[in-house]
Short mmCIF file of C-alpha atoms in Angstrom, two decimals:
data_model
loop_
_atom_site.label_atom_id
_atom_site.label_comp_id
_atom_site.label_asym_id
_atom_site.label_seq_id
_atom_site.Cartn_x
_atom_site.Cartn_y
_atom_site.Cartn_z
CA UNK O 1 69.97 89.96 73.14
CA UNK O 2 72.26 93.27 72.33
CA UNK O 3 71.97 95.91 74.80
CA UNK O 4 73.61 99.39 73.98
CA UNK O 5 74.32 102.70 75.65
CA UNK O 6 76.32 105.89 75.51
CA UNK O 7 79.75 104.82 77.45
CA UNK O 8 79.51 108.70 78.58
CA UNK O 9 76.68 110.95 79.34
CA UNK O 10 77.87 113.68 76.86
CA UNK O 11 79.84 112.71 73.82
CA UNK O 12 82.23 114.89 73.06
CA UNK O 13 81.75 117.29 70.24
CA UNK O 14 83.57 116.02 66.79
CA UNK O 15 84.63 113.18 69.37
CA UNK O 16 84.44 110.20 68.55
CA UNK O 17 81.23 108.34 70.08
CA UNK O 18 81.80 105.36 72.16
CA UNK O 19 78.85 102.94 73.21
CA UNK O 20 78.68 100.23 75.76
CA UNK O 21 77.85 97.30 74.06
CA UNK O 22 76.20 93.88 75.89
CA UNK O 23 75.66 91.07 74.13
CA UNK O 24 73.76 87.77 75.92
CA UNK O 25 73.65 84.39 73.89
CA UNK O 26 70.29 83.37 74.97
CA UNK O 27 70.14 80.44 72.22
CA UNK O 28 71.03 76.48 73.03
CA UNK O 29 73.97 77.04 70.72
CA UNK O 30 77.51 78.90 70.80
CA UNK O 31 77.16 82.49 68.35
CA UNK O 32 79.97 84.64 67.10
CA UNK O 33 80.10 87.96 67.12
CA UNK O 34 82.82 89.70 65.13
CA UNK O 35 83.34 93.45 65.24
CA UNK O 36 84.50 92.91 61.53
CA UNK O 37 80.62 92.63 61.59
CA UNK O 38 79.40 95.82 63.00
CA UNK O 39 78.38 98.51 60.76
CA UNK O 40 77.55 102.25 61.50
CA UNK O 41 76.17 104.39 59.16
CA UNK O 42 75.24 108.31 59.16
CA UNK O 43 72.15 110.21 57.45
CA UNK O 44 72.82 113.55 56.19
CA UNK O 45 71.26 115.37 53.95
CA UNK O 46 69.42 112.59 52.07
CA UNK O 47 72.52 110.24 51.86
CA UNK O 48 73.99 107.60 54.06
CA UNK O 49 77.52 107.69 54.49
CA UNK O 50 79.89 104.69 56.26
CA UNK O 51 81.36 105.61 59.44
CA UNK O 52 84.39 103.68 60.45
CA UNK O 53 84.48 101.09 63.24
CA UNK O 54 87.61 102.15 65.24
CA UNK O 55 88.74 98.73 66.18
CA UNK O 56 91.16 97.24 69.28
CA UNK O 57 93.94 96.73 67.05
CA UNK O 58 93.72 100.71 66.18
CA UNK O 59 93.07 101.89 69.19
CA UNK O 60 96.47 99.88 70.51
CA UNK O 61 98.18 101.47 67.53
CA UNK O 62 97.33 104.90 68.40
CA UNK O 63 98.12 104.58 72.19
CA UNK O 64 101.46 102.78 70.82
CA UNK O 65 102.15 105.78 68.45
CA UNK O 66 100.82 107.85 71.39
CA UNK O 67 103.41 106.07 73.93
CA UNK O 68 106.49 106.85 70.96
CA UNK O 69 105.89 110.55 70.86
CA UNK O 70 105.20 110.99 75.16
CA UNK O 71 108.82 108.94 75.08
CA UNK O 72 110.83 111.35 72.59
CA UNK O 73 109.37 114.33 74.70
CA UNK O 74 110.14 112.92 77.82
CA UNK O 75 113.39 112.13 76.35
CA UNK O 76 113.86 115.66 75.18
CA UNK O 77 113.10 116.48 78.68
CA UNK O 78 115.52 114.42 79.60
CA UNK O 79 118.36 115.51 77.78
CA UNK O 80 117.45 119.57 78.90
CA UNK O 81 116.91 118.49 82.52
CA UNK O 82 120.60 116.75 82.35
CA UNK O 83 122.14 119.74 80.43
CA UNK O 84 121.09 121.96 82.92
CA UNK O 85 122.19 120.03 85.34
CA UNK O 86 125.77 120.07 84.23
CA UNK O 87 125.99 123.49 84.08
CA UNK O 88 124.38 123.80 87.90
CA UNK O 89 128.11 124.21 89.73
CA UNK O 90 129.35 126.82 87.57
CA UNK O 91 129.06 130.28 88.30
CA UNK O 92 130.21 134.00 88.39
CA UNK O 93 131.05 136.48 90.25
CA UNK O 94 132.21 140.62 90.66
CA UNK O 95 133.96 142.07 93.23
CA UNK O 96 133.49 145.22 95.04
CA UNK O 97 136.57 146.46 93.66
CA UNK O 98 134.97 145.48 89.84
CA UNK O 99 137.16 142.17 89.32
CA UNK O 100 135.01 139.59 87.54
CA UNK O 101 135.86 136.09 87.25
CA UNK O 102 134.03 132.26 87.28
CA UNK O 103 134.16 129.81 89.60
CA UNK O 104 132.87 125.66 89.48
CA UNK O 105 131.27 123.81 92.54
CA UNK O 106 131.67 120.35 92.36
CA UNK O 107 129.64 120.03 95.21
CA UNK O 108 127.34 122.06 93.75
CA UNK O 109 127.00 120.32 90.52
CA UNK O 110 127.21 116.78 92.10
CA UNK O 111 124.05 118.15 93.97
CA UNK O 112 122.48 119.13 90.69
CA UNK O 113 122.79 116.34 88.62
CA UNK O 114 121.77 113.73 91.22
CA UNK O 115 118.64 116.19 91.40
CA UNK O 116 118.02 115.65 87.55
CA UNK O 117 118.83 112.13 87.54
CA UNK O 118 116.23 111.37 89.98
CA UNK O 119 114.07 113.74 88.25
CA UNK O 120 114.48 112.17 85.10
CA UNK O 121 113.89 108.31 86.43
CA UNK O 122 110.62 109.48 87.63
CA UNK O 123 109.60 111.32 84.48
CA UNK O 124 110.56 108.12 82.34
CA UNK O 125 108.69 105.58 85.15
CA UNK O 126 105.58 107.61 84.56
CA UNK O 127 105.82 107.66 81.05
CA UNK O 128 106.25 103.92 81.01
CA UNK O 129 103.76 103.58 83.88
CA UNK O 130 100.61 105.59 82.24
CA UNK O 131 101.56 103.89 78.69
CA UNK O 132 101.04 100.69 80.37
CA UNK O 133 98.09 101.52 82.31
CA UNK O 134 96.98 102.92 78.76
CA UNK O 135 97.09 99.53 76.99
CA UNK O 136 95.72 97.57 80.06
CA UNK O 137 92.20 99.45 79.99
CA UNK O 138 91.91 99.16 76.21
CA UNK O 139 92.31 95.09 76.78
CA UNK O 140 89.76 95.42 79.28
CA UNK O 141 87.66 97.71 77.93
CA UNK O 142 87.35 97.87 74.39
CA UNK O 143 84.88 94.76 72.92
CA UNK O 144 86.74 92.35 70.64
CA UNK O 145 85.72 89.36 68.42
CA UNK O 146 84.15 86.43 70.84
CA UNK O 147 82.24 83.33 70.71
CA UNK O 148 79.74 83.06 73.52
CA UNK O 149 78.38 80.07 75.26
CA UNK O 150 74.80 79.65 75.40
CA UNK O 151 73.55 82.08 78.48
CA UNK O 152 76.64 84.10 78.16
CA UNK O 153 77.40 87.63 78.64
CA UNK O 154 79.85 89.67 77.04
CA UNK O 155 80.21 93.41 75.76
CA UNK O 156 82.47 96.51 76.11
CA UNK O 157 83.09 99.40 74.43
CA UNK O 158 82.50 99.85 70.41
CA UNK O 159 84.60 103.28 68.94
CA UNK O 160 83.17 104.98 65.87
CA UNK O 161 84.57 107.40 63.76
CA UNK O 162 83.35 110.53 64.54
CA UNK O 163 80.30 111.58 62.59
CA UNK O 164 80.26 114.55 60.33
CA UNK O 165 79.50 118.11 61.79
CA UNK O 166 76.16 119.11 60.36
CA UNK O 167 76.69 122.64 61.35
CA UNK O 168 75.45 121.84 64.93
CA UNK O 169 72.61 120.20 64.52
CA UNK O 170 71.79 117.06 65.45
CA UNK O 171 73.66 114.22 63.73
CA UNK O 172 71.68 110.53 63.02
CA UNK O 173 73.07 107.69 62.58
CA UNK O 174 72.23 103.75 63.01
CA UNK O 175 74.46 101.40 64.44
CA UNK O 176 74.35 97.46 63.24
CA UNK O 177 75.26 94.43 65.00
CA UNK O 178 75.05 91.76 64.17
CA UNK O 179 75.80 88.58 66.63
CA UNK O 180 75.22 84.65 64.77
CA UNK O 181 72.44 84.94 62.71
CA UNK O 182 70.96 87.63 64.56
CA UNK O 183 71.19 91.77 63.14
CA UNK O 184 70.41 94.04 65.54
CA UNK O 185 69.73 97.60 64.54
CA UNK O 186 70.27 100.63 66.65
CA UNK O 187 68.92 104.31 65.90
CA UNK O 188 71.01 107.00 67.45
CA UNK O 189 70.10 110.69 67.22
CA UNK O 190 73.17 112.90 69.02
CA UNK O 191 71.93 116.03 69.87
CA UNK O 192 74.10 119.11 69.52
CA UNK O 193 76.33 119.71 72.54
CA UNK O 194 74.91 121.12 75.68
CA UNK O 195 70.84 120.63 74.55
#
């Protein structure tokens, strides 16, 4: 048995849809299912085009690639936060006579740059911390390649490429999975957003 569902109420428009799939083994024996497997396919205009399982391994790629560009920001961050910093006990001043002249805190600037190095630890933890949070809901989440056990449950979420726009109307596709010997064929019709 394959059960399926929108994972949200409204997909997103030109987002990519993403469907809860549950899959029960109600056979004597152990199936596979393989997400190598599932197909999805959009009508439009007469034609049937592929869309593109979006797999675990590329989702972890693109939170990976995702993780590498929030760390060079938060290292530019960094680096500005620090600069700034350094700069903090320096200063300048004018007399009421009209004199002009600079002066450096250290007291100041030791005040300043503990600031930013504090600062910066916790703008690198949460980097780290939502990067990692990232990667353990995709593990948990995302449905992968199984074998179940006869009377087994198992399912999570299945990506797709996003379909094409059909200038706002509603976009069909069918969804195919197949689990052992078993293809199970899904109709979806996504409605325009808002309707």
């Amino acid at each position: 048995m394959v059960l399926v569902r929108p994972a949200a109420r409204q997909l997103q428009a030109n987002g990519r849809p993403v469907f809860v799939v549950g899959i029960n083994n109600m056979s004597r024996q152990p199936v596979e299912f393989r997400v190598g497997q599932v197909e999805a396919i959009q009508h439009a205009a007469g034609s049937d085009f592929e869309m593109k399982i979006v797999t675990y391994e590329m989702l972890v790629q693109e939170e990976k690639n995702r993780q590498v560009a929030a760390a060079l920001l938060t290292g530019v961050a960094a680096g500005a936060n620090a600069y700034s910093a350094s700069r903090a006990g320096y200063g300048s001043y004018t007399t009421p006579s009209g004199r002009t002249g600079t002066f450096y805190s250290p007291t100041a600037a030791a005040i300043a740059q503990g600031n930013a190095a504090a600062q910066n630890e916790a703008m690198i933890s949460a980097t780290i911390e939502t990067g990692q949070r990232n990667m353990a809901v995709l593990e948990q989440a995302v449905i992968k390649d199984n074998t179940l056990l006869p009377g087994e449950w198992y399912g999570g979420q299945l990506h797709l490429a996003p379909p094409t726009d059909q200038g706002g109307a509603q976009k069909s596709y069918t969804i195919v999975i197949t689990v052992g010997p078993d293809r199970h064929v899904i109709d979806v019709a996504q409605g325009p957003p808002g309707v």
